[in-house]
PDB file of N, CA and C in Angstrom:
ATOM      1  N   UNK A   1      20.167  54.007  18.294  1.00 70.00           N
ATOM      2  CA  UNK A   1      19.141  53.044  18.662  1.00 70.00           C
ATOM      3  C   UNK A   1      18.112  52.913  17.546  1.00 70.00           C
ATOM      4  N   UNK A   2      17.640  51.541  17.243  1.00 74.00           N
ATOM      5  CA  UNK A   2      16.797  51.250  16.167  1.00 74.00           C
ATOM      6  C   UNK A   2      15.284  52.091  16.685  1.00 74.00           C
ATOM      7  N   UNK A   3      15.460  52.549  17.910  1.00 77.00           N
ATOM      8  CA  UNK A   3      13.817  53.618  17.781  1.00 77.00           C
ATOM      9  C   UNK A   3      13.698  54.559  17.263  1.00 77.00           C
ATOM     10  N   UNK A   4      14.818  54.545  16.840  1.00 78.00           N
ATOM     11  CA  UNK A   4      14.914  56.819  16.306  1.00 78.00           C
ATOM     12  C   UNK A   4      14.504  56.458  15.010  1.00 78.00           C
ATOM     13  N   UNK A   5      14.893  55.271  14.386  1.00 78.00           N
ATOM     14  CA  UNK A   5      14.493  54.810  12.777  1.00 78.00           C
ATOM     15  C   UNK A   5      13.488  54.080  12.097  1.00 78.00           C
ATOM     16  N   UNK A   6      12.297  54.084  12.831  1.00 81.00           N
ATOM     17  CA  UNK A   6      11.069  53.684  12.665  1.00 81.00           C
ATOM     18  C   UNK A   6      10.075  54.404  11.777  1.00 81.00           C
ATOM     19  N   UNK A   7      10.305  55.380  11.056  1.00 82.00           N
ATOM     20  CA  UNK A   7       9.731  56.271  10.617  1.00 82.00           C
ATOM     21  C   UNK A   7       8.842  55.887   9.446  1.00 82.00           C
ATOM     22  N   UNK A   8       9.920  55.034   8.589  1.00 85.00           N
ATOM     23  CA  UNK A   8       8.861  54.571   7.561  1.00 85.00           C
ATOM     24  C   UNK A   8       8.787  52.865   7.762  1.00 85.00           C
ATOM     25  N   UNK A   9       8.851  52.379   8.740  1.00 87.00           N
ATOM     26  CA  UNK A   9       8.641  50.744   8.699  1.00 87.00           C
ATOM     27  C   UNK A   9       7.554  50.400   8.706  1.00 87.00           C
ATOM     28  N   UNK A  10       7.338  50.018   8.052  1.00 91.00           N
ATOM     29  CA  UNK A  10       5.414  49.631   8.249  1.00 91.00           C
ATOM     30  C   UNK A  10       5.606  47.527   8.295  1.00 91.00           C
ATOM     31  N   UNK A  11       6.972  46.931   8.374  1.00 95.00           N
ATOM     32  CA  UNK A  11       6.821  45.508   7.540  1.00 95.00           C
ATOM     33  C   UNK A  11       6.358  44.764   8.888  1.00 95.00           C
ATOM     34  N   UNK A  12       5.834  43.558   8.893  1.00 97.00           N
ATOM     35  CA  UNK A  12       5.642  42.871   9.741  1.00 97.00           C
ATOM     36  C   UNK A  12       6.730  42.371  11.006  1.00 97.00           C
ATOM     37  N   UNK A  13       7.009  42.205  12.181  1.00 96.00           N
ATOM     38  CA  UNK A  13       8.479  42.159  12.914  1.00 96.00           C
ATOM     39  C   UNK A  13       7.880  41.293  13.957  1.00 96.00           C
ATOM     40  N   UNK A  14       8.716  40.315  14.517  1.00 98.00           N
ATOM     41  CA  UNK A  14       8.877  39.495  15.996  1.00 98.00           C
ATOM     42  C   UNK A  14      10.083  40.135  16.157  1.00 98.00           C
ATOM     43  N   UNK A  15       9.650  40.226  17.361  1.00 98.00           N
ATOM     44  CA  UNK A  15      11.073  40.483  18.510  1.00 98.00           C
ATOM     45  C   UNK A  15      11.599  39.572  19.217  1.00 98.00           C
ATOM     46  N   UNK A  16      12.692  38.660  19.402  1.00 98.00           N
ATOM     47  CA  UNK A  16      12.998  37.551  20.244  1.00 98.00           C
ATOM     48  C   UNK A  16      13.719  38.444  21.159  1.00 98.00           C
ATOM     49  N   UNK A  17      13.724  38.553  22.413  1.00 98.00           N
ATOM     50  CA  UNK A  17      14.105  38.838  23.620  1.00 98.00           C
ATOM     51  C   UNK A  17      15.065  38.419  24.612  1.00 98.00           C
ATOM     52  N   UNK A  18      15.708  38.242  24.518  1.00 98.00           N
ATOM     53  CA  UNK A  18      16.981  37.538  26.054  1.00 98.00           C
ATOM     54  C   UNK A  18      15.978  38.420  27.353  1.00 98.00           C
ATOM     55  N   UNK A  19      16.235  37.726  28.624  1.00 98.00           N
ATOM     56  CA  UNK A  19      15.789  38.647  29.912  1.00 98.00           C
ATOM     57  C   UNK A  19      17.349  39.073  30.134  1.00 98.00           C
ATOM     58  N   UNK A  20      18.328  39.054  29.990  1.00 97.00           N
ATOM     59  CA  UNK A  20      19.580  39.202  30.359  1.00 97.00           C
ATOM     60  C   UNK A  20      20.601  39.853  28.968  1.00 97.00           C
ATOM     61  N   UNK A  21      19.702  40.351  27.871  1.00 97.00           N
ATOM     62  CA  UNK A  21      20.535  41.004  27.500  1.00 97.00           C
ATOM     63  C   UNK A  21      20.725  42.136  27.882  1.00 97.00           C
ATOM     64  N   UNK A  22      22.418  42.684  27.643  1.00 95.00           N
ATOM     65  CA  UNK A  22      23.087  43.689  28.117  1.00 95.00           C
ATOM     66  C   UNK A  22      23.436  44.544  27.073  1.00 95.00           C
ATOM     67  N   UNK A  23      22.814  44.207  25.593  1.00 94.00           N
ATOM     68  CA  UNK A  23      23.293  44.883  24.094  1.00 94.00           C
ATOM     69  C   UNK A  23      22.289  45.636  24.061  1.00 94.00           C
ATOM     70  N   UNK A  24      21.319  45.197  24.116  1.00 93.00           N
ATOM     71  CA  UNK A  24      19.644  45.398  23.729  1.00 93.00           C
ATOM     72  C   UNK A  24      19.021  45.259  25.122  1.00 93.00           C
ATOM     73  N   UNK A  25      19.033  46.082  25.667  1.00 95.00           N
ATOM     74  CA  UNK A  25      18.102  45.719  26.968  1.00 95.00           C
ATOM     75  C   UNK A  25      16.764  45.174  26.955  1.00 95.00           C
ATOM     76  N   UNK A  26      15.852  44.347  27.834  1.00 97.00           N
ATOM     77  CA  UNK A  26      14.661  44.114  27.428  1.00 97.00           C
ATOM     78  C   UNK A  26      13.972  45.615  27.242  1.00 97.00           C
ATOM     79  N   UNK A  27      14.372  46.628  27.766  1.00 96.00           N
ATOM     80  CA  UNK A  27      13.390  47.950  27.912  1.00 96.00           C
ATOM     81  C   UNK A  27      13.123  48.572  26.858  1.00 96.00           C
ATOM     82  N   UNK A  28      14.149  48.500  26.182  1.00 95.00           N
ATOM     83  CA  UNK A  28      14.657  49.085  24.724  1.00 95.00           C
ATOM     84  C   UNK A  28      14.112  48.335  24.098  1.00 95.00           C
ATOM     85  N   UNK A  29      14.158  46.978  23.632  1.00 95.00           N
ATOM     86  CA  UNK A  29      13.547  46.417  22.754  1.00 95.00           C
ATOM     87  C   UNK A  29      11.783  46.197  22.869  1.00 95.00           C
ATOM     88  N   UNK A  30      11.593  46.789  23.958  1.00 96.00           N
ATOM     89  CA  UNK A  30       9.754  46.845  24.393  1.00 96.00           C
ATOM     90  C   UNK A  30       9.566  48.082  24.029  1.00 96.00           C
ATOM     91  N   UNK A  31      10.622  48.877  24.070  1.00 95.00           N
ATOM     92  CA  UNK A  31      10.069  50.470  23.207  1.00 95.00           C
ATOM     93  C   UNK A  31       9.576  50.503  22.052  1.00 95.00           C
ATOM     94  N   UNK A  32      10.870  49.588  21.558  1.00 94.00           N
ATOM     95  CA  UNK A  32      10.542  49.003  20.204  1.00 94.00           C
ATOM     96  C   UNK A  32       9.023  49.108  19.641  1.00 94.00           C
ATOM     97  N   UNK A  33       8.859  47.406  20.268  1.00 96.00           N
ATOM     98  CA  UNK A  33       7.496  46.905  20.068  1.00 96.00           C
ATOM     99  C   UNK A  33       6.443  47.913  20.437  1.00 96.00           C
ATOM    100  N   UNK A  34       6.495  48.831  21.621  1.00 95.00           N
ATOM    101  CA  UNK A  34       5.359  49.553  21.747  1.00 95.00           C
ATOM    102  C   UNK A  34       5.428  50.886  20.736  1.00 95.00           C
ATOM    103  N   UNK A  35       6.331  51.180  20.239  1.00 94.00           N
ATOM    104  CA  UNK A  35       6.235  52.082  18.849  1.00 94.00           C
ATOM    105  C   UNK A  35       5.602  51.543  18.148  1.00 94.00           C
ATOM    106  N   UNK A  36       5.921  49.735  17.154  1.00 95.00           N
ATOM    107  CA  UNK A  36       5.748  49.563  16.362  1.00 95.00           C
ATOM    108  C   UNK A  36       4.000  49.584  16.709  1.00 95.00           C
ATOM    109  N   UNK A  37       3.509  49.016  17.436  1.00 95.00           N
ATOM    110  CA  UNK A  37       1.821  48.950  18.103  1.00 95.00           C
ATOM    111  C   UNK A  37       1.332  50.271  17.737  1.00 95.00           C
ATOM    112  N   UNK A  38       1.612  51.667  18.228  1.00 94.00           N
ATOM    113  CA  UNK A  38       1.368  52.660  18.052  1.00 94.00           C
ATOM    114  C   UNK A  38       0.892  53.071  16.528  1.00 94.00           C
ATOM    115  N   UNK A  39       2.494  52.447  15.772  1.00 93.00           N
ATOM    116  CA  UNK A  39       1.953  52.371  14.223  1.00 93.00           C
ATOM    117  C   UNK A  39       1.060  51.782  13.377  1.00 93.00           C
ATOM    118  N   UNK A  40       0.799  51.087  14.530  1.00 95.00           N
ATOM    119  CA  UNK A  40      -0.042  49.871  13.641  1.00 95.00           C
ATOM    120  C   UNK A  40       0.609  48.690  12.754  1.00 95.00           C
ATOM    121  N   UNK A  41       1.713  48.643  12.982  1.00 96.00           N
ATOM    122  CA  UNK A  41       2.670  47.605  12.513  1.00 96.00           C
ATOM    123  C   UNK A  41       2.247  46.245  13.111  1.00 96.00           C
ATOM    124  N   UNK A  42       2.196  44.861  12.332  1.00 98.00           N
ATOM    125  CA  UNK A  42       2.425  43.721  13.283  1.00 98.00           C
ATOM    126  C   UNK A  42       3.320  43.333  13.731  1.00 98.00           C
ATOM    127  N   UNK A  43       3.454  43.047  15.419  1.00 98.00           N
ATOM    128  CA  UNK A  43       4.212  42.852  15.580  1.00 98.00           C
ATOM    129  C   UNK A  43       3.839  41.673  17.055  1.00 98.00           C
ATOM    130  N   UNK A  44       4.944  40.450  16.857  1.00 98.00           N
ATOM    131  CA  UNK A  44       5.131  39.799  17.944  1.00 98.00           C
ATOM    132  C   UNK A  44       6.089  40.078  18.710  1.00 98.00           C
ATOM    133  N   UNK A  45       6.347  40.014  19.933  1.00 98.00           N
ATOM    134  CA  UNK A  45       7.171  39.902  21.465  1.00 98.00           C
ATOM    135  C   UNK A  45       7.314  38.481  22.478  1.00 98.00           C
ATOM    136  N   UNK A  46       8.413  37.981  22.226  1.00 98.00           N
ATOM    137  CA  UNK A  46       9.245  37.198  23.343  1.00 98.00           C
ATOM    138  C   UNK A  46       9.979  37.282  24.267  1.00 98.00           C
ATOM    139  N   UNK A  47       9.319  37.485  25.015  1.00 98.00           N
ATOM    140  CA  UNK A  47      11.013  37.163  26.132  1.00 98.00           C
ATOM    141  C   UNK A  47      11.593  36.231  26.697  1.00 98.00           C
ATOM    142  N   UNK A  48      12.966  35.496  26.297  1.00 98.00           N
ATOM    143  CA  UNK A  48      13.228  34.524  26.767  1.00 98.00           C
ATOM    144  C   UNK A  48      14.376  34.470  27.967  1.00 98.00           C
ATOM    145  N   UNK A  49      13.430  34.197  29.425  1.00 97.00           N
ATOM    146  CA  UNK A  49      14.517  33.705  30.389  1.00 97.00           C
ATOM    147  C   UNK A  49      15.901  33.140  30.258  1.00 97.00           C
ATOM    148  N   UNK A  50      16.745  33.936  31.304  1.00 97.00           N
ATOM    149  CA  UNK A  50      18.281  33.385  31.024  1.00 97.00           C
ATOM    150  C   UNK A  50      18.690  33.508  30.122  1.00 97.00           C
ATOM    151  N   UNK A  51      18.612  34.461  29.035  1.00 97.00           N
ATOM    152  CA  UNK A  51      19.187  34.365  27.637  1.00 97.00           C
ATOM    153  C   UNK A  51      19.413  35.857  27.445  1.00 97.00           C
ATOM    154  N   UNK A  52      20.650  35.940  26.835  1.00 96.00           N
ATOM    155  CA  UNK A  52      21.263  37.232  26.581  1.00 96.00           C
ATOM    156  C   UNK A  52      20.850  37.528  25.225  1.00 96.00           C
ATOM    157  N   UNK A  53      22.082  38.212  24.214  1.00 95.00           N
ATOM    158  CA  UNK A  53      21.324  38.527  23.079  1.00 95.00           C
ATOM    159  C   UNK A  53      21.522  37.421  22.335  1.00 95.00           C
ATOM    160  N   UNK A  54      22.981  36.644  22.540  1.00 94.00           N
ATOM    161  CA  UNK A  54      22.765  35.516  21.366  1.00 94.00           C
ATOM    162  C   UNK A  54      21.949  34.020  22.355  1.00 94.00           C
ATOM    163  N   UNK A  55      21.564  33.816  22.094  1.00 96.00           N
ATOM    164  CA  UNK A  55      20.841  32.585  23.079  1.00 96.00           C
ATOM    165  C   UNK A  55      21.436  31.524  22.886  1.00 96.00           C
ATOM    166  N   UNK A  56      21.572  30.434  24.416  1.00 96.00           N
ATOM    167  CA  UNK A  56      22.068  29.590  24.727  1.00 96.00           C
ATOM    168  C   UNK A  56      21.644  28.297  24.985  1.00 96.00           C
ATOM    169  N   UNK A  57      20.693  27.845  25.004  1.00 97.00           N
ATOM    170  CA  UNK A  57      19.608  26.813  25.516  1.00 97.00           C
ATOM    171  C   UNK A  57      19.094  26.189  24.046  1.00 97.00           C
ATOM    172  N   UNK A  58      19.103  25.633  24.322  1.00 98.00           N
ATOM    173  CA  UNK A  58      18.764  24.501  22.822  1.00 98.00           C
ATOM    174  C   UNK A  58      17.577  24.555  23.421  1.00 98.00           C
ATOM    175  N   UNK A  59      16.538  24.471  24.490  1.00 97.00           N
ATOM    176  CA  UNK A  59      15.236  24.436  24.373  1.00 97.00           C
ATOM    177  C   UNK A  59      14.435  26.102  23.695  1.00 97.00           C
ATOM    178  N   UNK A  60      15.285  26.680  24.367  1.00 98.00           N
ATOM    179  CA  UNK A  60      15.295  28.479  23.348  1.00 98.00           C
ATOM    180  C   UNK A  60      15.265  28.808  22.699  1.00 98.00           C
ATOM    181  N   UNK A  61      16.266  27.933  21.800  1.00 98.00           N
ATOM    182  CA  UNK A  61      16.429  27.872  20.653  1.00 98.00           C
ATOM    183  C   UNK A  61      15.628  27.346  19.216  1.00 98.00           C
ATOM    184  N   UNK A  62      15.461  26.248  20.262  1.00 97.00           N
ATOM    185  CA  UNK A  62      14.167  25.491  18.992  1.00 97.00           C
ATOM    186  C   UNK A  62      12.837  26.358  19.541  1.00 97.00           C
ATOM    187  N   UNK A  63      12.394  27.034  20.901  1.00 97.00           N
ATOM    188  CA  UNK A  63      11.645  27.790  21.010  1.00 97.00           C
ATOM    189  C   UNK A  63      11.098  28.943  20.164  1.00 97.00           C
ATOM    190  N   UNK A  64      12.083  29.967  20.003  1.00 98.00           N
ATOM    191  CA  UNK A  64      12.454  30.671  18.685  1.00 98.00           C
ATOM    192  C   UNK A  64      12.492  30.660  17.506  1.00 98.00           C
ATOM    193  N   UNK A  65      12.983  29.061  17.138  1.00 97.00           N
ATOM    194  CA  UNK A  65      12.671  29.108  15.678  1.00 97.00           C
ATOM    195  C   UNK A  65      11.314  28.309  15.311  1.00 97.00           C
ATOM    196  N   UNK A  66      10.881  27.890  16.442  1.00 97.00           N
ATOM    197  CA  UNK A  66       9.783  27.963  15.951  1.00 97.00           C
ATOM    198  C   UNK A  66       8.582  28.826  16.190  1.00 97.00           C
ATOM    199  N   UNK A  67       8.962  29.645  16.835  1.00 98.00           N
ATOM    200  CA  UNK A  67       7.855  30.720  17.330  1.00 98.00           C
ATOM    201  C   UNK A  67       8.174  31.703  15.552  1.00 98.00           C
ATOM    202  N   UNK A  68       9.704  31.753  14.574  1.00 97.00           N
ATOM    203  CA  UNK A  68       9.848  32.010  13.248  1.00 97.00           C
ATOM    204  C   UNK A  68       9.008  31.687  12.272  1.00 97.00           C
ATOM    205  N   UNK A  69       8.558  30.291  12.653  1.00 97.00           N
ATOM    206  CA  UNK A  69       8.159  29.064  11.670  1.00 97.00           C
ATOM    207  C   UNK A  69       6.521  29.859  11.844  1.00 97.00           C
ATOM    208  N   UNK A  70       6.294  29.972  12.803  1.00 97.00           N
ATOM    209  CA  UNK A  70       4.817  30.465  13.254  1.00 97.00           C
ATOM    210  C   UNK A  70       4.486  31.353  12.456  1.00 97.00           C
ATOM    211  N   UNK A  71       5.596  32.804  12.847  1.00 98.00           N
ATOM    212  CA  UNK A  71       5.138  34.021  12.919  1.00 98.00           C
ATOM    213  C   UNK A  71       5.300  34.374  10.918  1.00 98.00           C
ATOM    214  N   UNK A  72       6.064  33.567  10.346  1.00 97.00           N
ATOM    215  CA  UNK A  72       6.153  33.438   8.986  1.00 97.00           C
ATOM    216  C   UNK A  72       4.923  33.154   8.304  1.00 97.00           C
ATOM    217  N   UNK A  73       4.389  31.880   8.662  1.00 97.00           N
ATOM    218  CA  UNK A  73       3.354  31.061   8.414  1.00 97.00           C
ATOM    219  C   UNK A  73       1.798  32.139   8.655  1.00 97.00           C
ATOM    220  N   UNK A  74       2.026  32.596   9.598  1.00 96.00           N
ATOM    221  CA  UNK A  74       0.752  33.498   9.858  1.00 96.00           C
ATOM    222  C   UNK A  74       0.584  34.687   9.234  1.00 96.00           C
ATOM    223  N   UNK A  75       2.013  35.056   8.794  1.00 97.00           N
ATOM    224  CA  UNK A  75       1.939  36.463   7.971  1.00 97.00           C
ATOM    225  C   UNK A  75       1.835  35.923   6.538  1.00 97.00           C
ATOM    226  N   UNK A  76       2.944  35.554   6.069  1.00 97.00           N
ATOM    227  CA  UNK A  76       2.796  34.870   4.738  1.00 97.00           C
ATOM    228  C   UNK A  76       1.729  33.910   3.804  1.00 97.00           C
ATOM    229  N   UNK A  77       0.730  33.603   5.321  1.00 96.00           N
ATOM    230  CA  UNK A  77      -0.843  32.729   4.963  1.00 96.00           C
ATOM    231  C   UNK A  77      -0.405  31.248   4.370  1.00 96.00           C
ATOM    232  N   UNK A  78       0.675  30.803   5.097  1.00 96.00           N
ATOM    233  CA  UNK A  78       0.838  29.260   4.893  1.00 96.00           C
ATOM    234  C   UNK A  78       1.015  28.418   6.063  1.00 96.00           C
ATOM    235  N   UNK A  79       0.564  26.958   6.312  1.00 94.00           N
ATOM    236  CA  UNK A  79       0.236  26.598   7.185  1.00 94.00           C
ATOM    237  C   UNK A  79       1.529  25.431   7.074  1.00 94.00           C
ATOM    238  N   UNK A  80       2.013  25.728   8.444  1.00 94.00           N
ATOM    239  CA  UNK A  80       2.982  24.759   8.787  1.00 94.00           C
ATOM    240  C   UNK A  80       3.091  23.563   9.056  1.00 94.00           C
ATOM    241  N   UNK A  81       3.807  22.433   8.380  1.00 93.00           N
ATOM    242  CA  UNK A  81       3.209  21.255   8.127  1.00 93.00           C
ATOM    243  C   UNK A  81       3.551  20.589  10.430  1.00 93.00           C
ATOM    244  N   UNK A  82       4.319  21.185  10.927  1.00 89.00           N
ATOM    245  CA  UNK A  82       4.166  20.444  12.106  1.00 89.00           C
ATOM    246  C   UNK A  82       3.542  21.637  13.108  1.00 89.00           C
ATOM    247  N   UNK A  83       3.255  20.969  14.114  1.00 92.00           N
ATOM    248  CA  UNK A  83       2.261  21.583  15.074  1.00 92.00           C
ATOM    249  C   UNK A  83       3.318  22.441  15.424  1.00 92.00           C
ATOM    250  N   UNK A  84       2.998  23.793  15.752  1.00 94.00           N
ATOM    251  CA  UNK A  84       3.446  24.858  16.682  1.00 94.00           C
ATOM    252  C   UNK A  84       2.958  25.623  17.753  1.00 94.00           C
ATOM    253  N   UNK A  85       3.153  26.078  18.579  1.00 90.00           N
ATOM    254  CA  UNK A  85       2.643  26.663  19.622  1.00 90.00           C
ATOM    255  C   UNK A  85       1.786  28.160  19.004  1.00 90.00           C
ATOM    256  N   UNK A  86       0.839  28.320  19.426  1.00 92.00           N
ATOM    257  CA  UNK A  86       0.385  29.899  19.420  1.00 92.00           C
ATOM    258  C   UNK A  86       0.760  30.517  19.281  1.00 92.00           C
ATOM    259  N   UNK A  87       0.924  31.797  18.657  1.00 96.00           N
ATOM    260  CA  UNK A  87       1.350  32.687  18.458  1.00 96.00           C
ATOM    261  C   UNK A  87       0.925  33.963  18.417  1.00 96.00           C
ATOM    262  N   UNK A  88       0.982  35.080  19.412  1.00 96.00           N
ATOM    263  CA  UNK A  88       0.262  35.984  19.152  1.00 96.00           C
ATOM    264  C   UNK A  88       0.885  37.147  18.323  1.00 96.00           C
ATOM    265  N   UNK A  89       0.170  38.048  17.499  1.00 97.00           N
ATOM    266  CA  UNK A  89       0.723  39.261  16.440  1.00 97.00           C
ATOM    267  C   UNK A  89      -0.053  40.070  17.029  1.00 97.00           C
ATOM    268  N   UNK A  90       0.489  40.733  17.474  1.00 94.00           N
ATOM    269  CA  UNK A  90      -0.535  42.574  17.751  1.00 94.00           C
ATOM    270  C   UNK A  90      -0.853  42.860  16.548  1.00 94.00           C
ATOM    271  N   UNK A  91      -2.133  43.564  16.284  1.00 92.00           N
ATOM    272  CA  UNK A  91      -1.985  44.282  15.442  1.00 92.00           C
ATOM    273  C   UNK A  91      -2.080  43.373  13.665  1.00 92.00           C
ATOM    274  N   UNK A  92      -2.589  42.578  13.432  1.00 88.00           N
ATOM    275  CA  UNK A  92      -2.707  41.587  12.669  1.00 88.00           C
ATOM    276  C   UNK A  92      -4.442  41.242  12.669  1.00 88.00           C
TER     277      UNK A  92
END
């Protein structure tokens, strides 16, 4: 499991989420995120309804990549030329 290997990550991370994955459980991947918090790492969290690990929904989908477009833009300090939704970063 990617929690045992957190030791030296310090880089910025989003987590995209399925509620229905069965690879990555949501529980596991919130361990995740609440390690990385602990470290002080930034980090964003999604969870997206009905969606396993590879996602299926074209509204999900463009959901995701642009919640990418965001979470890039906010770390990297460049502003995205089309409107995006909010985005929150712990820890940022």
């Amino acid at each position: 499991s990617p929690i045992h290997h957190l030791g030296g990550f310090d880089a910025p991370m989003i987590v995209l989420q399925g509620d229905e994955d069965e690879i990555v459980p949501p529980a596991q991947a919130e361990m995740i995120v609440e390690a990385l918090k602990a470290k002080g790492v930034p980090v964003a969290y999604l969870l997206f309804e009905g969606e396993q690990h590879g996602f299926r929904s074209a509204d999900n989908i463009v959901a995701a990549l642009e919640a990418e477009l965001a979470f890039f833009g906010k770390i990297l300090g460049f502003t995205p030329a089309d409107r995006l939704p909010d985005l929150r970063i712990l820890g940022l």
